[in-house]
PDB file of C-alpha atoms in Angstrom:
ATOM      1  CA  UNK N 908       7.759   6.475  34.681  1.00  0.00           C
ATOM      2  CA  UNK N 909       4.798   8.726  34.016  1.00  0.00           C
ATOM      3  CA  UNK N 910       1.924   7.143  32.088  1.00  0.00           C
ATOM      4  CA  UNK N 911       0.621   9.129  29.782  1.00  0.00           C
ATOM      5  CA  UNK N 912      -3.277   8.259  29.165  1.00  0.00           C
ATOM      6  CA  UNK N 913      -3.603   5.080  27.319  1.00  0.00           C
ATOM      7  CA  UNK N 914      -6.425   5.146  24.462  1.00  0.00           C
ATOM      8  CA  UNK N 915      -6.074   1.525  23.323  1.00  0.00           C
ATOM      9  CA  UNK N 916      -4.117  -1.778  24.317  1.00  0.00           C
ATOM     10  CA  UNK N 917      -3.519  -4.783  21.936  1.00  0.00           C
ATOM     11  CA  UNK N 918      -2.175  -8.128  23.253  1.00  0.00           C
ATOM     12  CA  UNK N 919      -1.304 -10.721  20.464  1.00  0.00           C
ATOM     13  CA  UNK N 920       1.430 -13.828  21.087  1.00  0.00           C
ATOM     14  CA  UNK N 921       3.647 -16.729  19.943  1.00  0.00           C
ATOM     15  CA  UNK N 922       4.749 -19.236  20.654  1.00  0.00           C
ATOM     16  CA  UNK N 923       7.163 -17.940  23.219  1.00  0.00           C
ATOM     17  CA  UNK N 924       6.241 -14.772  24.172  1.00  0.00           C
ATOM     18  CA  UNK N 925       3.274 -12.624  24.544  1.00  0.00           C
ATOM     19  CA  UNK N 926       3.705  -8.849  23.766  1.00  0.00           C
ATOM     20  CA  UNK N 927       1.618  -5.719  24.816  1.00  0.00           C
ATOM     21  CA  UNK N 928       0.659  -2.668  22.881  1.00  0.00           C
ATOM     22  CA  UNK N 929      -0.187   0.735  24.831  1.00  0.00           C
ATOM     23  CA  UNK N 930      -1.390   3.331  22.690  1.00  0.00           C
ATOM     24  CA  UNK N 931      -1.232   7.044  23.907  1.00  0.00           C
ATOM     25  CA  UNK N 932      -3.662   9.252  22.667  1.00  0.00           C
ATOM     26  CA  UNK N 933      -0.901  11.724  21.237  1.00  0.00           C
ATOM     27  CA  UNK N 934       1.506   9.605  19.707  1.00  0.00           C
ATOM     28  CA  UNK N 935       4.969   9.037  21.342  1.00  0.00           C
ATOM     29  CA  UNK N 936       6.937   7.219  18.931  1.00  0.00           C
ATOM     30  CA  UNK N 937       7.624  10.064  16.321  1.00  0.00           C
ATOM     31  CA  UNK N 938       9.825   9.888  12.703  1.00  0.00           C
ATOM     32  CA  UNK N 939      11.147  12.777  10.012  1.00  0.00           C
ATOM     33  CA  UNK N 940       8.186  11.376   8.049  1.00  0.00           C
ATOM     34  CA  UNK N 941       4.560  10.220   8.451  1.00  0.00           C
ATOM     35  CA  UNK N 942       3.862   6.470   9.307  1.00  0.00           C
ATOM     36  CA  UNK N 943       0.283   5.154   8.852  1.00  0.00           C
ATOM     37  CA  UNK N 944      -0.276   1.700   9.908  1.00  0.00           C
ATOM     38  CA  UNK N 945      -0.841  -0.440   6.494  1.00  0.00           C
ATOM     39  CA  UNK N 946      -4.653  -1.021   5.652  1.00  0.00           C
ATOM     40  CA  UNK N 947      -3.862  -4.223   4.363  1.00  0.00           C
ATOM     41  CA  UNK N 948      -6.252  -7.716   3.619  1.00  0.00           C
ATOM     42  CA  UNK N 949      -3.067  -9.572   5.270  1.00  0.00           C
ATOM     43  CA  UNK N 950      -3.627 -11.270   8.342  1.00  0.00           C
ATOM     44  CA  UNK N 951      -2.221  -7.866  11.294  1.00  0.00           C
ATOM     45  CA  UNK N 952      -2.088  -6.294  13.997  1.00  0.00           C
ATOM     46  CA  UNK N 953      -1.649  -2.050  13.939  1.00  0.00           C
ATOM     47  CA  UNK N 954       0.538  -0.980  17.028  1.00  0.00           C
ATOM     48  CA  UNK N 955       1.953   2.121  17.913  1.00  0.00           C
ATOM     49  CA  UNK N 956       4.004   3.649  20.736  1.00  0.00           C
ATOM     50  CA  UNK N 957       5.104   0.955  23.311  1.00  0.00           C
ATOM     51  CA  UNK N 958       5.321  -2.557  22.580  1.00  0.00           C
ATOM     52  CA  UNK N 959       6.425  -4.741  25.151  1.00  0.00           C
ATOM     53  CA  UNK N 960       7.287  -8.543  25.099  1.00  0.00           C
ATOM     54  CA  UNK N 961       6.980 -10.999  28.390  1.00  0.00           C
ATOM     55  CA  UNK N 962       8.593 -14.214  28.044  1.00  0.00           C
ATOM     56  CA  UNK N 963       5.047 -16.888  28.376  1.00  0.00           C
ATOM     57  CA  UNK N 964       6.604 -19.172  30.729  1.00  0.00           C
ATOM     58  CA  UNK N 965       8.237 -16.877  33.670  1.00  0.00           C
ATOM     59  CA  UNK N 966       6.325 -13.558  32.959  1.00  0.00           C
ATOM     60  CA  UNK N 967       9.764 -11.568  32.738  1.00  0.00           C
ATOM     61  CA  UNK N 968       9.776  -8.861  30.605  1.00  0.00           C
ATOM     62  CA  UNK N 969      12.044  -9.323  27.809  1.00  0.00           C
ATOM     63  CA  UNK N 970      11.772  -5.898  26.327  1.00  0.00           C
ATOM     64  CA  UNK N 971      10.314  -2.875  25.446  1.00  0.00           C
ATOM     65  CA  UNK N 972      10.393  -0.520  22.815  1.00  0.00           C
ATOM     66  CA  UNK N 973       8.719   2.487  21.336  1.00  0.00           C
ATOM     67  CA  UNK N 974       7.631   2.275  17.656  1.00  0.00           C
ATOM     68  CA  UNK N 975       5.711   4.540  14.918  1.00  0.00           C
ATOM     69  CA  UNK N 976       2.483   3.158  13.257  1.00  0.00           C
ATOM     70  CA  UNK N 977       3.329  -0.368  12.234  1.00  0.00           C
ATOM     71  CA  UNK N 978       1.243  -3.020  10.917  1.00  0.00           C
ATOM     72  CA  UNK N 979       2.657  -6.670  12.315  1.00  0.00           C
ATOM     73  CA  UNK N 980       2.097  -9.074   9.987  1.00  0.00           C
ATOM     74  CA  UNK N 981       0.827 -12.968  11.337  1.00  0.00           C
ATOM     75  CA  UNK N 982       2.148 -15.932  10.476  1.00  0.00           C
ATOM     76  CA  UNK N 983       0.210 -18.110  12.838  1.00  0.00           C
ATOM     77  CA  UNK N 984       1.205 -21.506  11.790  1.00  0.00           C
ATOM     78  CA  UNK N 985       4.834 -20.331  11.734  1.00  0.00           C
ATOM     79  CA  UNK N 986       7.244 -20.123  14.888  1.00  0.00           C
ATOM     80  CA  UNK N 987       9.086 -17.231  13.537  1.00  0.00           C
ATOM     81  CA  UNK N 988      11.649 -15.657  15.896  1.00  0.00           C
ATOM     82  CA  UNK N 989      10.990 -12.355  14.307  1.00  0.00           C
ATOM     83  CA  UNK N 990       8.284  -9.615  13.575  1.00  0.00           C
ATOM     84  CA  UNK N 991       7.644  -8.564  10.307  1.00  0.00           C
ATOM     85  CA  UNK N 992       6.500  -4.771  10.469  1.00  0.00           C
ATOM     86  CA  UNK N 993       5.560  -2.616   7.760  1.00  0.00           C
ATOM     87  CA  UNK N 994       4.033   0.929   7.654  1.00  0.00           C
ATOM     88  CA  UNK N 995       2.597   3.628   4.601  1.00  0.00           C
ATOM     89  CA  UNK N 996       5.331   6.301   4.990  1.00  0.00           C
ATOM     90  CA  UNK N 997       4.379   9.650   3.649  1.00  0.00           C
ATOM     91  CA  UNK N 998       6.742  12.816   3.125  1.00  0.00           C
ATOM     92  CA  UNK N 999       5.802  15.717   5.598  1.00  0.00           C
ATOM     93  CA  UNK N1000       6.722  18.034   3.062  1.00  0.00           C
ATOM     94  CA  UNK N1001       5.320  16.692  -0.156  1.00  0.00           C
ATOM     95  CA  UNK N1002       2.997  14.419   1.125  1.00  0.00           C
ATOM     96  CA  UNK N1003       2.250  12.487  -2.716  1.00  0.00           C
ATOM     97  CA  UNK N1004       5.478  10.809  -1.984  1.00  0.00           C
ATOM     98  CA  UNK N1005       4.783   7.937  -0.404  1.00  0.00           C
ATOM     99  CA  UNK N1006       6.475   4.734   0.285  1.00  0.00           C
ATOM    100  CA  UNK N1007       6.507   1.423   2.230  1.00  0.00           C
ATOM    101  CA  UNK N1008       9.006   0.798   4.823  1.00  0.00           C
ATOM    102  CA  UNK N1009       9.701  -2.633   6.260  1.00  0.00           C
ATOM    103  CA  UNK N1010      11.021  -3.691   9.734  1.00  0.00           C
ATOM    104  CA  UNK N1011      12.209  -6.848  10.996  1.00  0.00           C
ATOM    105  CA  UNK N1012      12.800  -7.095  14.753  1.00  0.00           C
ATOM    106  CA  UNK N1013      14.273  -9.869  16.880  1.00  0.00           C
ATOM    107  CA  UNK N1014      11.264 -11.427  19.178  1.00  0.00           C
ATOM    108  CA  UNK N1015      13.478 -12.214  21.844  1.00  0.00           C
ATOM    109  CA  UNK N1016      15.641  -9.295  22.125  1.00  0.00           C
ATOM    110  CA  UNK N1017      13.626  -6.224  20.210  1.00  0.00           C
ATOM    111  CA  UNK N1018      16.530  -5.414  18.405  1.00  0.00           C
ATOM    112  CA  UNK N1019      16.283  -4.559  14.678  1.00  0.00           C
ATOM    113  CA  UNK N1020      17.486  -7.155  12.613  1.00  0.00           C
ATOM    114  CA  UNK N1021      16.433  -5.776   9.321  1.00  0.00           C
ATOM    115  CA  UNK N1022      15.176  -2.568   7.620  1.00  0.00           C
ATOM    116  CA  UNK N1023      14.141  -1.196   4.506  1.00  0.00           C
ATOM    117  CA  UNK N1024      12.198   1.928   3.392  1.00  0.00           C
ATOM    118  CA  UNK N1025      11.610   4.038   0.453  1.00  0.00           C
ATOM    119  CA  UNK N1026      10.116   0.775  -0.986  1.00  0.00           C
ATOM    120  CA  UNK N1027       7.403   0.982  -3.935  1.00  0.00           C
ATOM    121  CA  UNK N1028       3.751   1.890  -2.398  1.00  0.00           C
ATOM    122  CA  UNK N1029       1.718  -0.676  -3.251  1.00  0.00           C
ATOM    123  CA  UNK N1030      -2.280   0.237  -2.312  1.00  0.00           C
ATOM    124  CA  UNK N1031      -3.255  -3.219  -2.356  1.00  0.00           C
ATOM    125  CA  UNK N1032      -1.085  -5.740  -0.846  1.00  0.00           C
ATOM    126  CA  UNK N1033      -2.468  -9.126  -0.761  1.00  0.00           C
ATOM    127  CA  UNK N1034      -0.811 -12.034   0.606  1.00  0.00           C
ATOM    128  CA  UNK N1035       2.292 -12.558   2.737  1.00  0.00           C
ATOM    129  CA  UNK N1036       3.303 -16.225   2.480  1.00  0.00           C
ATOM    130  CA  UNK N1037       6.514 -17.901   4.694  1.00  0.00           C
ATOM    131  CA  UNK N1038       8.781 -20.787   2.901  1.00  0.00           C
ATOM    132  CA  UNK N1039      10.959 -21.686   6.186  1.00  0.00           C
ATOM    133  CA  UNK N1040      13.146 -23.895   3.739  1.00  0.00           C
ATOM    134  CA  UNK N1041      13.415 -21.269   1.388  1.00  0.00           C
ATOM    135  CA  UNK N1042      14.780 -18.788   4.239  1.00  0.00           C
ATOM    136  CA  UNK N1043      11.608 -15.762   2.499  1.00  0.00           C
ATOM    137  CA  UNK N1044       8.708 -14.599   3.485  1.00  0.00           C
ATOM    138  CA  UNK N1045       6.993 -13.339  -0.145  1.00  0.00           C
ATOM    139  CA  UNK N1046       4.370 -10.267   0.162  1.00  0.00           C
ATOM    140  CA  UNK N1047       2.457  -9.747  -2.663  1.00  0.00           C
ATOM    141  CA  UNK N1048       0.450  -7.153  -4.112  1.00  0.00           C
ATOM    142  CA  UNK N1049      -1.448  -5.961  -6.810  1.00  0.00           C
ATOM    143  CA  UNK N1050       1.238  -4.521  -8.770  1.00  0.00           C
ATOM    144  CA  UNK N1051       4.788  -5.193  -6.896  1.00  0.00           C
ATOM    145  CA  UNK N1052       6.369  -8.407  -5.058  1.00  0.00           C
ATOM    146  CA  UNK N1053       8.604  -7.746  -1.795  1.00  0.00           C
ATOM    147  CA  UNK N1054      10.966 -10.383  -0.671  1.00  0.00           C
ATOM    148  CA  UNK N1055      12.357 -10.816   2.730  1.00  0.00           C
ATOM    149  CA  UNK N1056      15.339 -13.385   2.728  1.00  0.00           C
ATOM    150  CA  UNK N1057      16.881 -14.652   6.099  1.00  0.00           C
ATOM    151  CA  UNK N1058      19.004 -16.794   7.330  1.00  0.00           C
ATOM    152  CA  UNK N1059      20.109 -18.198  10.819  1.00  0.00           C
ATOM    153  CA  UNK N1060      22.156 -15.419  11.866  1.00  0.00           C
ATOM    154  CA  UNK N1061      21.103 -12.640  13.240  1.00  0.00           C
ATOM    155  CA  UNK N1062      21.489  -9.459  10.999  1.00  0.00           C
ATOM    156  CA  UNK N1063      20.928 -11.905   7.748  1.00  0.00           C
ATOM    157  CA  UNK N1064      17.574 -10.241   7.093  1.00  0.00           C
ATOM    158  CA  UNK N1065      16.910  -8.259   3.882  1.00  0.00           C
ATOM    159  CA  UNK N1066      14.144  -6.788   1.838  1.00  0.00           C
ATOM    160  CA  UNK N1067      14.284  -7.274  -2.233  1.00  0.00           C
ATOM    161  CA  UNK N1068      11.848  -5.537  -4.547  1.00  0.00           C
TER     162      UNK N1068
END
């Protein structure tokens, strides 16, 4: 596979797993609309392009997928088996509409368990608190609530407004 040149690489984990951000220079993960990575007081980590998970105990790689500006959100006292993604989505043609758009993917498998978009922009979101008994995760901002409900099956995952 030809690399193209890599301008940045993040390396966050849990519990399980450690992942691997490359970041081209030109992005490679493109959409029908503009993604910016959330500038957000929440506890993140911006990625963009390939992301990569390795399984912590043998090394293997689990997955690997490309993927637009995202902002990861960290739970680090929480052994979630998901990532919670979230980007600023911005028309290409009228670019005052803008919009959040949430993504939940499957740690172990990088499959898409849950997404969401055209969601109300909210400049200033605050707090992003997890209630495992509950089954939500509850992001807050300064003007809107966002609720992600899940369950133990896979696919269970929604976002509410």
């Amino acid at each position: 596979e030809l690399l193209l040149p890599i301008g940045t690489i993040r390396v966050f984990t849990d519990q399980s797993r450690c992942f691997v951000n490359l970041q081209r220079h030109t992005p490679t993960a493109t959409t029908s609309h503009f993604n910016q990575a959330l500038n957000s007081q929440m506890p993140g980590i911006s990625v963009r392009d390939d992301l990569y998970a390795f399984d912590r105990t043998t090394n293997e790689l689990l997955w690997k997928r490309s993927v637009p500006n995202r902002r990861i959100l960290q739970f680090p006292d929480c052994n979630l088996p998901f990532l919670v993604m979230m980007s600023h989505v911005k028309d290409r043609v009228n670019n005052s509409l803008e919009s959040l758009a949430i993504e939940v993917i499957d740690s172990q498998s990088g499959m898409t368990i849950g997404y969401r978009e055209n969601l109300t922009y909210d400049r200033q979101l605050l707090t992003a608190h997890y209630d495992g008994e509950r089954g939500q995760i509850r992001i807050r901002g300064l003007t809107s609530d966002i609720e992600l409900r899940f369950g133990p099956a896979v696919g269970q995952t929604q976002a509410v407004r």
